[in-house]
Short mmCIF file of C-alpha atoms in Angstrom, two decimals:
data_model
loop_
_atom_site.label_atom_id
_atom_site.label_comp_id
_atom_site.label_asym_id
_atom_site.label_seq_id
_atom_site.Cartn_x
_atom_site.Cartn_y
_atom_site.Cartn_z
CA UNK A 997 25.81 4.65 3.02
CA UNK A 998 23.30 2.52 5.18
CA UNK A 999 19.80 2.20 2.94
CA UNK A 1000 16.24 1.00 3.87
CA UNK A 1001 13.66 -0.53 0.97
CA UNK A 1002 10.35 1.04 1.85
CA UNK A 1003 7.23 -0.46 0.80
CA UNK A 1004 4.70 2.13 0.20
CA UNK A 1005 0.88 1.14 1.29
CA UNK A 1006 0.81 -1.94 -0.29
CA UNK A 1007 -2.57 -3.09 0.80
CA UNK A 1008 -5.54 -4.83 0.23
CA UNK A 1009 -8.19 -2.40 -0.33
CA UNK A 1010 -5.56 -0.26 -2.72
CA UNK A 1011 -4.55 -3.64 -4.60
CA UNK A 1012 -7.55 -6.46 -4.68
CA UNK A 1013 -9.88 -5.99 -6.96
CA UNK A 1014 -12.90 -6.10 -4.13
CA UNK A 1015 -10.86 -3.35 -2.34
CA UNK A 1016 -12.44 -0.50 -1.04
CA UNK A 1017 -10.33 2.18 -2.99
CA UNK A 1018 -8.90 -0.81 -5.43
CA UNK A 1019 -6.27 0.91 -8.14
CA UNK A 1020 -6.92 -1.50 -10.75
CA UNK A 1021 -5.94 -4.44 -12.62
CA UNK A 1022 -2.21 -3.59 -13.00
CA UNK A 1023 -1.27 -2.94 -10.36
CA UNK A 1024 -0.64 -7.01 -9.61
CA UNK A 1025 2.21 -6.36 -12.36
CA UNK A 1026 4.41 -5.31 -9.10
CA UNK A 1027 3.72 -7.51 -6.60
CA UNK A 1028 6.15 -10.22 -7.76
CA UNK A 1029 9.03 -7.83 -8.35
CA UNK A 1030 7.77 -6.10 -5.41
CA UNK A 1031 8.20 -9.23 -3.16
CA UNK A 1032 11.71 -9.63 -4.62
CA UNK A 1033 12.57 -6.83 -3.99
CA UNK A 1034 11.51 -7.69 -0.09
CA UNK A 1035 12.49 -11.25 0.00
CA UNK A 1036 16.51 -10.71 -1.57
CA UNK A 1037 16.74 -6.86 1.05
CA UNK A 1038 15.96 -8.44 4.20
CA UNK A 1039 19.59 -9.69 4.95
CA UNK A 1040 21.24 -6.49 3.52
CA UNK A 1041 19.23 -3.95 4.96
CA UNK A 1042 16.01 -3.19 6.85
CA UNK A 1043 12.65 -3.03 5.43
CA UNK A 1044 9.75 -0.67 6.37
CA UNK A 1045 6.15 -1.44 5.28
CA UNK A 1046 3.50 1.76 5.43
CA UNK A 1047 0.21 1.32 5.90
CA UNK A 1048 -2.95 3.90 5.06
CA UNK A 1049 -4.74 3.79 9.08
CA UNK A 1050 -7.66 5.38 8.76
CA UNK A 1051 -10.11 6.25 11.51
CA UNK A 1052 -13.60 5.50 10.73
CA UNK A 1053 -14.28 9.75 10.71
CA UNK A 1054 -11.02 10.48 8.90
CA UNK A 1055 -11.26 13.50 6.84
CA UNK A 1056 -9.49 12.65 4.13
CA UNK A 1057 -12.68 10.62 2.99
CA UNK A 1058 -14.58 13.78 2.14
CA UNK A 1059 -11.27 13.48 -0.74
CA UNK A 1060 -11.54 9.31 -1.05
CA UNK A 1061 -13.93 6.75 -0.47
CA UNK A 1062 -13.45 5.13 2.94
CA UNK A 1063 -10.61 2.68 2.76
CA UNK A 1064 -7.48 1.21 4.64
CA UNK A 1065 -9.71 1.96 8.10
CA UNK A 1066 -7.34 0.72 11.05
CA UNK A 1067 -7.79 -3.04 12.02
CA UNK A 1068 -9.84 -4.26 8.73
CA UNK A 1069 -8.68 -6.54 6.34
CA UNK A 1070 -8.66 -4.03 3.94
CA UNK A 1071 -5.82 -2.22 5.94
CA UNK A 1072 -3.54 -5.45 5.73
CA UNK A 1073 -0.63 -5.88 4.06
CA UNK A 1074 -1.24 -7.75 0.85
CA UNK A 1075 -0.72 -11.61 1.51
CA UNK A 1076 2.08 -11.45 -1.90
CA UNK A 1077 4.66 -9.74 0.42
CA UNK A 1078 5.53 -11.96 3.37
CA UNK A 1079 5.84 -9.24 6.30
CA UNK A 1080 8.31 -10.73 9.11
CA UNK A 1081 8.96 -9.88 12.48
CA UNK A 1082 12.26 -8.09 12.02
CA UNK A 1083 10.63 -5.79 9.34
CA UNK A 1084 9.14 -2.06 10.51
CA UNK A 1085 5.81 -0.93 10.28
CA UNK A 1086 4.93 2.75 9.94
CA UNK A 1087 1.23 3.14 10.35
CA UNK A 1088 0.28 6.81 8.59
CA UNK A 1089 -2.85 8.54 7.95
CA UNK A 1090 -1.97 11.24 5.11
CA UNK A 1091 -0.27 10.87 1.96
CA UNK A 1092 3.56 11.05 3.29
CA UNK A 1093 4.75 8.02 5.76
CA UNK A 1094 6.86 10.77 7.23
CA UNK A 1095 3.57 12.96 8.46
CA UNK A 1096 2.53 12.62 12.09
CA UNK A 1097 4.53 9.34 12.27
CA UNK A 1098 8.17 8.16 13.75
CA UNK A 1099 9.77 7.28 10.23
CA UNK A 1100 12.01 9.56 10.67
CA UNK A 1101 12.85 8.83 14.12
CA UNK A 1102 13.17 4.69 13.51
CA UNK A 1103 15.32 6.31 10.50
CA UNK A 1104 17.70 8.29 12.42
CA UNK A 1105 18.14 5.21 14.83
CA UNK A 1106 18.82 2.99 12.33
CA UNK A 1107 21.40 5.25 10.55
CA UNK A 1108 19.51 5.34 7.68
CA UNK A 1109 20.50 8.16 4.96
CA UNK A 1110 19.28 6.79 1.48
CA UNK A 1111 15.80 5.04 0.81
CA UNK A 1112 14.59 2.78 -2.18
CA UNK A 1113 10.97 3.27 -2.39
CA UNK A 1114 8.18 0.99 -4.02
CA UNK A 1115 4.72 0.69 -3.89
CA UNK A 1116 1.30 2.58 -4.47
CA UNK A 1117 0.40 4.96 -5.64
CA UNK A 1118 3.72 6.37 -6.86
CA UNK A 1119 1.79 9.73 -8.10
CA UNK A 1120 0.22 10.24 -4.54
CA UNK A 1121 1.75 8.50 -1.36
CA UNK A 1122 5.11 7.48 -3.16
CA UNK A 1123 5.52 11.08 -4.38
CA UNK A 1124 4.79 12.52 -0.92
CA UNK A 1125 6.59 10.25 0.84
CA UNK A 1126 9.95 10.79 -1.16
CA UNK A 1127 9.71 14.47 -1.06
CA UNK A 1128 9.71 14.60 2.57
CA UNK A 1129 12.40 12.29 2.79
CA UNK A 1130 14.31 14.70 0.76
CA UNK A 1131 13.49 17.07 2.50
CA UNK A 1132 14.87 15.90 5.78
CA UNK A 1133 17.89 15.07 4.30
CA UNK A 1134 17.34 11.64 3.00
CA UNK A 1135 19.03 10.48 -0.63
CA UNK A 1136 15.86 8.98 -2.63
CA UNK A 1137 15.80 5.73 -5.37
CA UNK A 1138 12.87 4.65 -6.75
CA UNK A 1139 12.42 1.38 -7.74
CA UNK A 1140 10.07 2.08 -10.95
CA UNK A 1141 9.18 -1.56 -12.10
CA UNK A 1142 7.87 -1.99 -8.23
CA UNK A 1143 5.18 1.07 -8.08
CA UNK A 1144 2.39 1.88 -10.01
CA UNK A 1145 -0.50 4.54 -10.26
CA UNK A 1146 -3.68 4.70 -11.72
CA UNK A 1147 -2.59 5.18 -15.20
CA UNK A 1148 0.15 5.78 -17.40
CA UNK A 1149 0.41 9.41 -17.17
CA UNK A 1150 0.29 9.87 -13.41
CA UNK A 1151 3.09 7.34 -12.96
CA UNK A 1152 4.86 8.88 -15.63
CA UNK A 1153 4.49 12.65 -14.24
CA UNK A 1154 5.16 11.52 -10.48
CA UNK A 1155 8.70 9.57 -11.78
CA UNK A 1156 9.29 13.03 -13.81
CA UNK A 1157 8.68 15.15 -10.56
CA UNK A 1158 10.64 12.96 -8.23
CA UNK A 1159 13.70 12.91 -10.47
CA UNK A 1160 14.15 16.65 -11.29
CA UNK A 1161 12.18 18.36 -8.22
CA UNK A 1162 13.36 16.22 -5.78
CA UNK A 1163 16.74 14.51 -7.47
CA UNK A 1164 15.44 10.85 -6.77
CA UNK A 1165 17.06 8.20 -8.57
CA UNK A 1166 14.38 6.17 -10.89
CA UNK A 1167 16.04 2.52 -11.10
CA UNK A 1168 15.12 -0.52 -12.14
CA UNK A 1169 14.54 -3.22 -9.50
CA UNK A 1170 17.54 -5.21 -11.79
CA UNK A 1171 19.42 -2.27 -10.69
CA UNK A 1172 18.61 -2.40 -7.30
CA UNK A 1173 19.42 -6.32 -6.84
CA UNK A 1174 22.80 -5.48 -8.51
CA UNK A 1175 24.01 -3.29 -6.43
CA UNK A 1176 23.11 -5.02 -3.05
#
């Protein structure tokens, strides 16, 4: 079965602390897994980074603070996670990275049918995103020790919901590694 890693919205206003929309301390507890995760995939299957493009009117700031706005820093990758060439970007303006985007296409050219995910926030665009993948078909893993939310209990609840509403696989990122 041909995989992808996905690496949800890992970016600088969601993960430094002078971010714009900045999730908090922990979340730094993922970005070296997180980059291992990256780093030891690349040569066994592709990687896809999302990224939170806002415009400047976007109405989803009347829900959040203005963040992630297209072509500021804020909106970049964090600098943790080495983003190469060969890697896919998928450039989304609502929770899931399948919305109003070509995920699914690149997906479907690639041959892709099962997706690790990581990243933030796994109770809001990590949740979205892997329901909508299984919805179109697509077997979901999780990669717990590489996502984080804003607390305890909303990573807890969106690991709960993925597994029996959506029958996602929560691993560990050892898990992962071993069975590359």
């Amino acid at each position: 079965m041909r995989s992808a890693l996905v690496v949800v919205d890992m970016q600088k206003d969601f993960c430094y602390p002078d971010g714009k929309l900045f999730g908090g301390e922990h979340l730094s507890s993922i970005f070296e897994p997180t980059a291992r995760a990256v780093s030891e995939t690349r040569k066994k299957m592709p990687v896809i980074f999302t990224q939170d493009w806002h415009r400047k009117d976007d109405p989803e700031f009347e829900i959040w603070p203005e963040h992630c706005v297209a072509n500021t820093e804020g909106a970049e990758i964090i600098d943790e996670l080495e983003v190469r060439e060969e890697d896919y970007i998928v450039r989304k303006r609502r929770y899931s990275a399948f919305f109003g985007t070509d995920l699914d296409l690149t997906l479907r050219e690639l041959g892709i049918e099962k997706l690790y995910l990581t990243g933030v926030l796994t109770n809001i665009c990590v949740l979205h995103t892997a329901g909508d993948a299984v919805l179109r078909g697509y077997k979901v893993a999780v990669i717990k020790d590489c996502t984080a939310a804003l607390n305890d209990y909303d990573y807890e609840y969106a690991l709960k919901h993925m597994e029996n509403v959506f029958s996602a696989e929560i691993i560990t990122l050892s898990d992962f590694l071993q069975g590359l």
